[in-house]
Amino acid sequence: MPAAVLFHFPLDPASRLARLALAEARLEVEEAVVRPWEPDCPLVGLNPSAMPPVLRIGDDRRPLVLCETAAILGWIEDQQKAPLLLPRDPAERAEARRLTAWFERRFSDEVNAVLLHERLEKPLLRLGSPDARALRDGRAALKEHLLILEGLAGSRDRLAGRHLSQADLVAAAHLSVLDYFGEIGWANWPSLKDWYVKMKSRPAFRSLLTDRFQGVAPAAWYADLDF
Amino acid sequence: MPAAVLFHFPLDPASRLARLALAEARLEVEEAVVRPWEPDCPLVGLNPSAMPPVLRIGDDRRPLVLCETAAILGWIEDQQKAPLLLPRDPAERAEARRLTAWFERRFSDEVNAVLLHERLEKPLLRLGSPDARALRDGRAALKEHLLILEGLAGSRDRLAGRHLSQADLVAAAHLSVLDYFGEIGWANWPSLKDWYVKMKSRPAFRSLLTDRFQGVAPAAWYADLDF
Protein backbone atom coordinates (compact mmCIF):
# COMPACT_ATOMS: atom_id res chain seq x y z
CA MET A 1 0.00 0.00 0.00
CA PRO A 2 1.36 3.46 -0.90
CA ALA A 3 1.84 6.05 1.85
CA ALA A 4 -1.46 7.24 3.26
CA VAL A 5 -2.57 9.96 5.65
CA LEU A 6 -5.76 9.92 7.68
CA PHE A 7 -6.98 13.40 8.56
CA HIS A 8 -9.08 13.06 11.69
CA PHE A 9 -10.27 14.69 14.86
CA PRO A 10 -9.76 12.32 17.81
CA LEU A 11 -13.14 12.78 19.50
CA ASP A 12 -15.19 12.85 16.31
CA PRO A 13 -17.20 9.59 16.06
CA ALA A 14 -16.87 9.45 12.25
CA SER A 15 -13.10 9.85 12.54
CA ARG A 16 -13.00 7.07 15.13
CA LEU A 17 -14.95 4.78 12.81
CA ALA A 18 -12.32 5.33 10.11
CA ARG A 19 -9.47 4.66 12.57
CA LEU A 20 -11.09 1.45 13.83
CA ALA A 21 -11.77 0.19 10.30
CA LEU A 22 -8.21 0.91 9.14
CA ALA A 23 -6.79 -0.80 12.22
CA GLU A 24 -9.05 -3.87 11.80
CA ALA A 25 -7.82 -4.10 8.21
CA ARG A 26 -4.23 -3.72 9.47
CA LEU A 27 -3.63 -0.83 7.14
CA GLU A 28 -0.99 1.42 8.59
CA VAL A 29 -1.52 5.08 7.90
CA GLU A 30 0.02 8.29 9.07
CA GLU A 31 -2.37 10.31 11.23
CA ALA A 32 -2.90 14.06 10.93
CA VAL A 33 -5.09 15.61 13.58
CA VAL A 34 -7.24 18.41 12.18
CA ARG A 35 -9.40 21.05 13.83
CA PRO A 36 -12.20 21.50 11.29
CA TRP A 37 -13.55 24.71 12.82
CA GLU A 38 -10.27 26.57 12.16
CA PRO A 39 -10.11 28.54 8.90
CA ASP A 40 -6.73 27.13 7.84
CA CYS A 41 -7.82 23.50 8.35
CA PRO A 42 -6.17 21.43 5.58
CA LEU A 43 -9.49 19.73 4.86
CA VAL A 44 -10.83 22.87 3.18
CA GLY A 45 -9.13 21.94 -0.07
CA LEU A 46 -9.67 18.20 0.29
CA ASN A 47 -13.29 17.58 1.27
CA PRO A 48 -16.17 19.80 0.05
CA SER A 49 -17.79 19.40 3.47
CA ALA A 50 -14.44 20.39 5.06
CA MET A 51 -15.07 17.71 7.67
CA PRO A 52 -13.02 14.71 8.83
CA PRO A 53 -12.38 11.91 8.24
CA VAL A 54 -10.46 12.09 4.97
CA LEU A 55 -7.97 9.44 3.85
CA ARG A 56 -5.39 10.58 1.30
CA ILE A 57 -3.56 7.75 -0.44
CA GLY A 58 -0.49 8.06 -2.63
CA ASP A 59 1.78 10.88 -3.62
CA ASP A 60 1.00 14.58 -3.68
CA ARG A 61 0.71 14.83 -7.44
CA ARG A 62 -2.31 12.61 -7.98
CA PRO A 63 -3.50 11.16 -4.70
CA LEU A 64 -6.67 9.16 -4.19
CA VAL A 65 -8.72 11.22 -1.76
CA LEU A 66 -11.42 9.39 0.19
CA CYS A 67 -13.88 11.73 1.88
CA GLU A 68 -16.41 10.66 4.52
CA THR A 69 -16.74 7.27 6.19
CA ALA A 70 -18.73 5.70 3.33
CA ALA A 71 -15.84 6.20 0.90
CA ILE A 72 -13.18 5.13 3.43
CA LEU A 73 -14.97 1.99 4.64
CA GLY A 74 -16.04 1.10 1.09
CA TRP A 75 -12.46 1.43 -0.15
CA ILE A 76 -11.12 -0.71 2.72
CA GLU A 77 -13.65 -3.45 1.94
CA ASP A 78 -12.80 -3.23 -1.79
CA GLN A 79 -9.17 -4.09 -0.86
CA GLN A 80 -10.07 -7.28 1.02
CA LYS A 81 -9.89 -10.82 -0.33
CA ALA A 82 -12.42 -12.02 2.25
CA PRO A 83 -15.26 -9.97 3.79
CA LEU A 84 -14.05 -7.87 6.71
CA LEU A 85 -16.43 -4.99 7.43
CA LEU A 86 -19.50 -6.59 5.85
CA PRO A 87 -20.33 -10.22 6.71
CA ARG A 88 -20.87 -12.71 3.89
CA ASP A 89 -24.40 -13.71 4.94
CA PRO A 90 -26.94 -11.47 3.10
CA ALA A 91 -29.10 -10.84 6.18
CA GLU A 92 -26.12 -9.88 8.35
CA ARG A 93 -24.75 -7.75 5.53
CA ALA A 94 -28.04 -5.87 5.30
CA GLU A 95 -28.16 -5.47 9.07
CA ALA A 96 -24.61 -4.11 9.20
CA ARG A 97 -25.51 -1.58 6.51
CA ARG A 98 -28.77 -0.66 8.26
CA LEU A 99 -27.07 -0.09 11.61
CA THR A 100 -24.32 2.01 10.04
CA ALA A 101 -26.96 4.25 8.47
CA TRP A 102 -28.85 4.31 11.79
CA PHE A 103 -25.82 5.62 13.69
CA GLU A 104 -24.76 8.08 11.03
CA ARG A 105 -28.23 9.52 10.77
CA ARG A 106 -30.58 8.85 13.71
CA PHE A 107 -28.01 8.54 16.47
CA SER A 108 -26.04 11.52 15.16
CA ASP A 109 -29.14 13.72 14.90
CA GLU A 110 -30.80 12.70 18.14
CA VAL A 111 -27.82 12.17 20.45
CA ASN A 112 -24.59 13.66 19.10
CA ALA A 113 -26.11 16.86 17.74
CA VAL A 114 -27.35 17.54 21.27
CA LEU A 115 -24.96 15.91 23.77
CA LEU A 116 -21.70 16.32 21.87
CA HIS A 117 -22.65 19.86 21.00
CA GLU A 118 -22.97 20.63 24.72
CA ARG A 119 -19.97 18.67 25.96
CA LEU A 120 -17.49 18.86 23.07
CA GLU A 121 -18.31 21.72 20.69
CA LYS A 122 -19.22 24.32 23.30
CA PRO A 123 -15.89 24.14 25.18
CA LEU A 124 -13.98 23.90 21.88
CA LEU A 125 -15.65 26.90 20.29
CA ARG A 126 -16.07 28.78 23.56
CA LEU A 127 -19.82 28.92 23.23
CA GLY A 128 -20.49 29.06 26.97
CA SER A 129 -21.50 26.46 29.51
CA PRO A 130 -23.73 23.47 28.77
CA ASP A 131 -27.46 24.01 28.76
CA ALA A 132 -29.20 21.86 31.40
CA ARG A 133 -32.29 21.27 29.30
CA ALA A 134 -30.30 20.24 26.22
CA LEU A 135 -28.25 17.83 28.34
CA ARG A 136 -31.47 16.31 29.71
CA ASP A 137 -32.98 15.93 26.23
CA GLY A 138 -29.78 14.45 24.82
CA ARG A 139 -29.50 11.98 27.69
CA ALA A 140 -33.13 10.92 27.25
CA ALA A 141 -32.50 10.28 23.54
CA LEU A 142 -29.30 8.38 24.34
CA LYS A 143 -31.25 6.15 26.77
CA GLU A 144 -33.72 5.20 24.01
CA HIS A 145 -30.86 4.21 21.74
CA LEU A 146 -29.04 2.29 24.50
CA LEU A 147 -32.24 0.34 25.15
CA ILE A 148 -32.33 -0.78 21.51
CA LEU A 149 -28.61 -1.62 21.53
CA GLU A 150 -28.96 -3.59 24.79
CA GLY A 151 -31.63 -5.68 23.03
CA LEU A 152 -29.34 -6.33 20.06
CA ALA A 153 -26.32 -7.12 22.23
CA GLY A 154 -28.39 -9.51 24.35
CA SER A 155 -29.63 -11.56 21.41
CA ARG A 156 -26.59 -11.67 19.12
CA ASP A 157 -22.85 -12.30 19.39
CA ARG A 158 -22.15 -9.08 17.51
CA LEU A 159 -24.47 -6.18 16.76
CA ALA A 160 -25.39 -7.29 13.24
CA GLY A 161 -25.39 -11.03 13.94
CA ARG A 162 -22.73 -13.67 14.39
CA HIS A 163 -19.74 -11.84 12.90
CA LEU A 164 -17.86 -8.68 13.65
CA SER A 165 -18.84 -6.00 11.14
CA GLN A 166 -18.80 -2.29 10.54
CA ALA A 167 -21.93 -2.14 12.72
CA ASP A 168 -19.78 -2.97 15.75
CA LEU A 169 -17.19 -0.43 14.70
CA VAL A 170 -19.66 2.40 14.14
CA ALA A 171 -21.39 1.68 17.46
CA ALA A 172 -18.06 1.52 19.31
CA ALA A 173 -16.89 4.73 17.64
CA HIS A 174 -19.97 6.62 18.80
CA LEU A 175 -20.32 5.10 22.26
CA SER A 176 -16.62 5.52 23.07
CA VAL A 177 -16.84 9.29 22.61
CA LEU A 178 -19.86 9.48 24.91
CA ASP A 179 -18.05 7.19 27.35
CA TYR A 180 -15.11 9.59 27.44
CA PHE A 181 -17.52 12.18 28.85
CA GLY A 182 -18.97 9.67 31.31
CA GLU A 183 -22.37 9.68 29.59
CA ILE A 184 -22.95 5.92 29.63
CA GLY A 185 -24.07 4.23 32.84
CA TRP A 186 -22.81 0.78 31.88
CA ALA A 187 -24.32 -0.92 34.94
CA ASN A 188 -27.77 -0.41 33.41
CA TRP A 189 -26.85 -2.16 30.16
CA PRO A 190 -25.17 -5.47 31.06
CA SER A 191 -25.31 -7.13 27.61
CA LEU A 192 -24.08 -3.98 25.89
CA LYS A 193 -21.31 -3.73 28.47
CA ASP A 194 -20.18 -7.29 27.68
CA TRP A 195 -20.11 -6.40 24.02
CA TYR A 196 -18.18 -3.18 24.72
CA VAL A 197 -15.61 -5.00 26.89
CA LYS A 198 -14.92 -7.25 23.89
CA MET A 199 -14.65 -4.29 21.54
CA LYS A 200 -12.37 -2.37 23.87
CA SER A 201 -10.03 -5.36 24.16
CA ARG A 202 -9.36 -5.47 20.42
CA PRO A 203 -5.94 -4.19 19.34
CA ALA A 204 -7.69 -1.85 16.89
CA PHE A 205 -9.22 -0.02 19.85
CA ARG A 206 -5.99 0.73 21.68
CA SER A 207 -5.13 4.09 20.17
CA LEU A 208 -8.62 5.47 20.94
CA LEU A 209 -8.08 4.85 24.63
CA THR A 210 -5.05 7.15 24.70
CA ASP A 211 -6.89 10.15 23.20
CA ARG A 212 -7.24 13.12 25.49
CA PHE A 213 -9.46 16.16 25.04
CA GLN A 214 -8.22 19.59 26.07
CA GLY A 215 -8.88 20.28 29.70
CA VAL A 216 -11.33 17.42 30.20
CA ALA A 217 -10.12 14.22 31.83
CA PRO A 218 -11.94 11.11 30.57
CA ALA A 219 -14.33 9.19 32.81
CA ALA A 220 -12.37 7.13 35.35
CA TRP A 221 -13.17 3.84 33.58
CA TYR A 222 -12.66 5.15 30.03
CA ALA A 223 -9.37 3.39 29.33
CA ASP A 224 -9.91 0.37 31.62
CA LEU A 225 -10.36 -2.89 29.77
CA ASP A 226 -12.03 -4.36 32.84
CA PHE A 227 -14.49 -1.81 34.21
CA MET B 1 -34.83 -13.73 -8.33
CA PRO B 2 -37.55 -14.74 -5.83
CA ALA B 3 -40.64 -12.56 -5.45
CA ALA B 4 -39.83 -9.21 -3.88
CA VAL B 5 -41.85 -6.28 -2.58
CA LEU B 6 -40.60 -2.73 -2.30
CA PHE B 7 -42.40 -0.76 0.39
CA HIS B 8 -42.11 2.90 -0.55
CA PHE B 9 -43.71 6.32 -0.44
CA PRO B 10 -43.75 7.86 -3.93
CA LEU B 11 -42.54 11.35 -3.01
CA ASP B 12 -39.92 10.24 -0.49
CA PRO B 13 -36.44 10.84 -2.00
CA ALA B 14 -34.98 7.72 -0.33
CA SER B 15 -37.80 5.60 -1.74
CA ARG B 16 -37.18 7.08 -5.19
CA LEU B 17 -33.49 6.21 -4.95
CA ALA B 18 -34.43 2.57 -4.25
CA ARG B 19 -36.87 2.52 -7.18
CA LEU B 20 -34.31 4.01 -9.56
CA ALA B 21 -31.60 1.58 -8.48
CA LEU B 22 -33.89 -1.45 -8.82
CA ALA B 23 -35.00 -0.28 -12.27
CA GLU B 24 -31.42 0.36 -13.43
CA ALA B 25 -30.57 -3.18 -12.31
CA ARG B 26 -33.67 -4.44 -14.16
CA LEU B 27 -34.93 -6.15 -11.04
CA GLU B 28 -38.69 -6.37 -11.17
CA VAL B 29 -40.37 -6.00 -7.83
CA GLU B 30 -43.91 -5.60 -6.64
CA GLU B 31 -44.53 -2.14 -5.21
CA ALA B 32 -46.45 -1.45 -2.01
CA VAL B 33 -47.11 2.19 -1.25
CA VAL B 34 -46.91 2.94 2.48
CA ARG B 35 -47.88 5.96 4.55
CA PRO B 36 -45.26 5.89 7.33
CA TRP B 37 -47.08 8.39 9.56
CA GLU B 38 -50.12 6.10 9.93
CA PRO B 39 -50.11 3.82 13.00
CA ASP B 40 -50.98 0.66 11.06
CA CYS B 41 -48.19 1.19 8.51
CA PRO B 42 -46.79 -2.27 7.63
CA LEU B 43 -43.24 -0.99 8.10
CA VAL B 44 -43.68 -0.91 11.88
CA GLY B 45 -42.83 -4.61 12.13
CA LEU B 46 -40.25 -4.56 9.34
CA ASN B 47 -37.91 -1.63 9.87
CA PRO B 48 -36.93 -0.37 13.35
CA SER B 49 -37.05 3.20 12.02
CA ALA B 50 -40.53 2.41 10.56
CA MET B 51 -39.51 4.38 7.47
CA PRO B 52 -39.40 3.49 3.78
CA PRO B 53 -37.79 2.21 1.69
CA VAL B 54 -37.80 -1.45 2.67
CA LEU B 55 -37.27 -4.29 0.20
CA ARG B 56 -38.61 -7.69 1.26
CA ILE B 57 -37.27 -10.60 -0.76
CA GLY B 58 -38.55 -14.15 -0.69
CA ASP B 59 -41.43 -15.90 0.97
CA ASP B 60 -43.25 -14.89 4.12
CA ARG B 61 -41.64 -17.51 6.35
CA ARG B 62 -38.04 -16.35 6.20
CA PRO B 63 -37.72 -13.34 3.95
CA LEU B 64 -34.58 -11.25 3.49
CA VAL B 65 -35.57 -7.78 4.68
CA LEU B 66 -33.46 -4.87 3.44
CA CYS B 67 -34.05 -1.66 5.39
CA GLU B 68 -32.84 1.77 4.29
CA THR B 69 -31.16 2.71 1.03
CA ALA B 70 -27.67 1.58 2.11
CA ALA B 71 -28.86 -2.02 2.51
CA ILE B 72 -30.96 -1.97 -0.69
CA LEU B 73 -28.30 -0.40 -2.92
CA GLY B 74 -25.57 -2.54 -1.36
CA TRP B 75 -27.59 -5.70 -1.98
CA ILE B 76 -28.29 -4.71 -5.60
CA GLU B 77 -24.58 -4.12 -6.22
CA ASP B 78 -23.73 -7.45 -4.54
CA GLN B 79 -25.93 -9.19 -7.16
CA GLN B 80 -24.10 -7.68 -10.15
CA LYS B 81 -21.42 -9.36 -12.23
CA ALA B 82 -20.07 -5.99 -13.38
CA PRO B 83 -20.17 -2.70 -11.42
CA LEU B 84 -23.52 -0.95 -11.81
CA LEU B 85 -24.08 1.56 -9.01
CA LEU B 86 -20.41 2.08 -8.14
CA PRO B 87 -17.92 2.69 -10.97
CA ARG B 88 -14.82 0.51 -11.20
CA ASP B 89 -12.32 3.40 -11.03
CA PRO B 90 -11.33 3.97 -7.35
CA ALA B 91 -11.60 7.77 -7.52
CA GLU B 92 -15.04 7.65 -9.13
CA ARG B 93 -16.13 4.99 -6.66
CA ALA B 94 -15.08 7.19 -3.76
CA GLU B 95 -16.82 10.18 -5.30
CA ALA B 96 -20.06 8.23 -5.82
CA ARG B 97 -19.97 7.16 -2.19
CA ARG B 98 -19.17 10.70 -1.00
CA LEU B 99 -22.01 12.24 -2.98
CA THR B 100 -24.49 9.63 -1.74
CA ALA B 101 -23.54 10.47 1.85
CA TRP B 102 -23.73 14.18 1.00
CA PHE B 103 -27.32 13.90 -0.22
CA GLU B 104 -28.47 11.60 2.54
CA ARG B 105 -27.02 13.83 5.22
CA ARG B 106 -26.29 17.45 4.19
CA PHE B 107 -28.92 17.86 1.49
CA SER B 108 -31.54 16.07 3.60
CA ASP B 109 -30.82 18.17 6.68
CA GLU B 110 -30.44 21.53 4.97
CA VAL B 111 -33.00 21.30 2.17
CA ASN B 112 -35.48 18.44 2.62
CA ALA B 113 -35.96 18.88 6.36
CA VAL B 114 -37.07 22.44 5.61
CA LEU B 115 -38.61 22.56 2.13
CA LEU B 116 -40.21 19.12 2.03
CA HIS B 117 -41.47 19.62 5.54
CA GLU B 118 -43.31 22.75 4.38
CA ARG B 119 -44.53 21.47 1.04
CA LEU B 120 -45.06 17.75 1.60
CA GLU B 121 -45.36 16.90 5.30
CA LYS B 122 -47.50 19.87 6.33
CA PRO B 123 -50.33 19.14 3.87
CA LEU B 124 -50.05 15.39 4.54
CA LEU B 125 -50.21 15.71 8.31
CA ARG B 126 -52.51 18.76 8.27
CA LEU B 127 -50.01 20.91 10.10
CA GLY B 128 -51.22 24.17 8.62
CA SER B 129 -49.97 26.32 5.78
CA PRO B 130 -46.32 26.73 4.82
CA ASP B 131 -44.22 29.18 6.79
CA ALA B 132 -42.81 31.95 4.57
CA ARG B 133 -39.56 32.23 6.46
CA ALA B 134 -38.92 28.47 6.40
CA LEU B 135 -39.61 28.42 2.65
CA ARG B 136 -37.12 31.25 2.15
CA ASP B 137 -34.44 29.51 4.24
CA GLY B 138 -34.99 26.19 2.50
CA ARG B 139 -34.80 27.80 -0.94
CA ALA B 140 -31.58 29.61 0.00
CA ALA B 141 -30.05 26.31 1.12
CA LEU B 142 -31.25 24.60 -2.06
CA LYS B 143 -29.58 27.31 -4.14
CA GLU B 144 -26.22 26.66 -2.45
CA HIS B 145 -26.50 22.98 -3.25
CA LEU B 146 -27.61 23.60 -6.85
CA LEU B 147 -24.56 25.84 -7.33
CA ILE B 148 -22.29 22.97 -6.30
CA LEU B 149 -24.17 20.48 -8.48
CA GLU B 150 -24.04 22.86 -11.48
CA GLY B 151 -20.25 22.89 -11.06
CA LEU B 152 -20.09 19.10 -11.00
CA ALA B 153 -22.45 18.71 -13.97
CA GLY B 154 -20.47 21.25 -15.97
CA SER B 155 -17.14 19.50 -15.54
CA ARG B 156 -18.10 15.82 -15.73
CA ASP B 157 -20.24 13.55 -17.89
CA ARG B 158 -21.94 12.17 -14.79
CA LEU B 159 -21.97 13.53 -11.26
CA ALA B 160 -19.22 11.29 -9.95
CA GLY B 161 -17.12 11.23 -13.12
CA ARG B 162 -17.37 9.48 -16.45
CA HIS B 163 -19.85 6.75 -15.55
CA LEU B 164 -23.40 6.60 -14.34
CA SER B 165 -23.42 5.74 -10.63
CA GLN B 166 -25.55 5.84 -7.55
CA ALA B 167 -24.52 9.50 -7.23
CA ASP B 168 -26.65 10.29 -10.29
CA LEU B 169 -29.52 8.25 -8.91
CA VAL B 170 -29.47 9.83 -5.45
CA ALA B 171 -29.27 13.33 -6.95
CA ALA B 172 -32.10 12.61 -9.40
CA ALA B 173 -34.20 11.08 -6.61
CA HIS B 174 -33.90 14.21 -4.48
CA LEU B 175 -34.13 16.82 -7.22
CA SER B 176 -37.14 15.13 -8.85
CA VAL B 177 -39.22 15.51 -5.68
CA LEU B 178 -38.32 19.20 -5.44
CA ASP B 179 -39.05 19.55 -9.15
CA TYR B 180 -42.53 18.11 -8.61
CA PHE B 181 -43.21 21.11 -6.36
CA GLY B 182 -41.69 23.51 -8.89
CA GLU B 183 -38.77 24.37 -6.59
CA ILE B 184 -36.02 24.19 -9.22
CA GLY B 185 -35.55 27.07 -11.65
CA TRP B 186 -33.79 25.01 -14.30
CA ALA B 187 -33.01 28.02 -16.52
CA ASN B 188 -30.43 29.13 -13.91
CA TRP B 189 -28.56 25.82 -13.98
CA PRO B 190 -27.92 24.91 -17.64
CA SER B 191 -25.35 22.14 -17.10
CA LEU B 192 -27.42 20.54 -14.36
CA LYS B 193 -30.47 20.77 -16.62
CA ASP B 194 -28.61 18.91 -19.40
CA TRP B 195 -27.70 16.21 -16.88
CA TYR B 196 -31.28 16.03 -15.62
CA VAL B 197 -32.71 15.76 -19.16
CA LYS B 198 -30.48 12.71 -19.65
CA MET B 199 -31.55 11.22 -16.32
CA LYS B 200 -35.23 11.83 -17.01
CA SER B 201 -34.97 10.10 -20.38
CA ARG B 202 -33.78 6.83 -18.85
CA PRO B 203 -36.36 4.03 -18.78
CA ALA B 204 -35.69 3.66 -15.03
CA PHE B 205 -37.10 7.15 -14.50
CA ARG B 206 -40.43 6.59 -16.20
CA SER B 207 -42.49 5.44 -13.25
CA LEU B 208 -41.42 8.44 -11.15
CA LEU B 209 -42.92 10.80 -13.70
CA THR B 210 -46.39 9.28 -13.28
CA ASP B 211 -46.46 9.77 -9.48
CA ARG B 212 -49.09 12.18 -8.23
CA PHE B 213 -49.38 13.72 -4.79
CA GLN B 214 -52.80 14.25 -3.23
CA GLY B 215 -54.33 17.51 -4.26
CA VAL B 216 -51.12 19.00 -5.67
CA ALA B 217 -50.53 18.97 -9.41
CA PRO B 218 -46.86 18.71 -10.36
CA ALA B 219 -45.01 21.62 -11.94
CA ALA B 220 -46.05 21.98 -15.60
CA TRP B 221 -42.70 20.63 -16.87
CA TYR B 222 -42.38 17.83 -14.30
CA ALA B 223 -43.11 14.94 -16.65
CA ASP B 224 -41.78 16.54 -19.86
CA LEU B 225 -38.65 14.93 -21.20
CA ASP B 226 -37.91 18.08 -23.17
CA PHE B 227 -38.51 21.06 -20.90
Short mmCIF file of C-alpha atoms in Angstrom, two decimals, chain A residues 47-51 64-68 70-75 78 90-95 97-98 101-106 108-109, chain B residues 47-51 64-68 70-75 78 90-95 97-98 101-106 108-109:
data_model
loop_
_atom_site.label_atom_id
_atom_site.label_comp_id
_atom_site.label_asym_id
_atom_site.label_seq_id
_atom_site.Cartn_x
_atom_site.Cartn_y
_atom_site.Cartn_z
CA ASN A 47 -13.29 17.58 1.27
CA PRO A 48 -16.17 19.80 0.05
CA SER A 49 -17.79 19.40 3.47
CA ALA A 50 -14.44 20.39 5.06
CA MET A 51 -15.07 17.71 7.67
CA LEU A 64 -6.67 9.16 -4.19
CA VAL A 65 -8.72 11.22 -1.76
CA LEU A 66 -11.42 9.39 0.19
CA CYS A 67 -13.88 11.73 1.88
CA GLU A 68 -16.41 10.66 4.52
CA ALA A 70 -18.73 5.70 3.33
CA ALA A 71 -15.84 6.20 0.90
CA ILE A 72 -13.18 5.13 3.43
CA LEU A 73 -14.97 1.99 4.64
CA GLY A 74 -16.04 1.10 1.09
CA TRP A 75 -12.46 1.43 -0.15
CA ASP A 78 -12.80 -3.23 -1.79
CA PRO A 90 -26.94 -11.47 3.10
CA ALA A 91 -29.10 -10.84 6.18
CA GLU A 92 -26.12 -9.88 8.35
CA ARG A 93 -24.75 -7.75 5.53
CA ALA A 94 -28.04 -5.87 5.30
CA GLU A 95 -28.16 -5.47 9.07
CA ARG A 97 -25.51 -1.58 6.51
CA ARG A 98 -28.77 -0.66 8.26
CA ALA A 101 -26.96 4.25 8.47
CA TRP A 102 -28.85 4.31 11.79
CA PHE A 103 -25.82 5.62 13.69
CA GLU A 104 -24.76 8.08 11.03
CA ARG A 105 -28.23 9.52 10.77
CA ARG A 106 -30.58 8.85 13.71
CA SER A 108 -26.04 11.52 15.16
CA ASP A 109 -29.14 13.72 14.90
CA ASN B 47 -37.91 -1.63 9.87
CA PRO B 48 -36.93 -0.37 13.35
CA SER B 49 -37.05 3.20 12.02
CA ALA B 50 -40.53 2.41 10.56
CA MET B 51 -39.51 4.38 7.47
CA LEU B 64 -34.58 -11.25 3.49
CA VAL B 65 -35.57 -7.78 4.68
CA LEU B 66 -33.46 -4.87 3.44
CA CYS B 67 -34.05 -1.66 5.39
CA GLU B 68 -32.84 1.77 4.29
CA ALA B 70 -27.67 1.58 2.11
CA ALA B 71 -28.86 -2.02 2.51
CA ILE B 72 -30.96 -1.97 -0.69
CA LEU B 73 -28.30 -0.40 -2.92
CA GLY B 74 -25.57 -2.54 -1.36
CA TRP B 75 -27.59 -5.70 -1.98
CA ASP B 78 -23.73 -7.45 -4.54
CA PRO B 90 -11.33 3.97 -7.35
CA ALA B 91 -11.60 7.77 -7.52
CA GLU B 92 -15.04 7.65 -9.13
CA ARG B 93 -16.13 4.99 -6.66
CA ALA B 94 -15.08 7.19 -3.76
CA GLU B 95 -16.82 10.18 -5.30
CA ARG B 97 -19.97 7.16 -2.19
CA ARG B 98 -19.17 10.70 -1.00
CA ALA B 101 -23.54 10.47 1.85
CA TRP B 102 -23.73 14.18 1.00
CA PHE B 103 -27.32 13.90 -0.22
CA GLU B 104 -28.47 11.60 2.54
CA ARG B 105 -27.02 13.83 5.22
CA ARG B 106 -26.29 17.45 4.19
CA SER B 108 -31.54 16.07 3.60
CA ASP B 109 -30.82 18.17 6.68
#
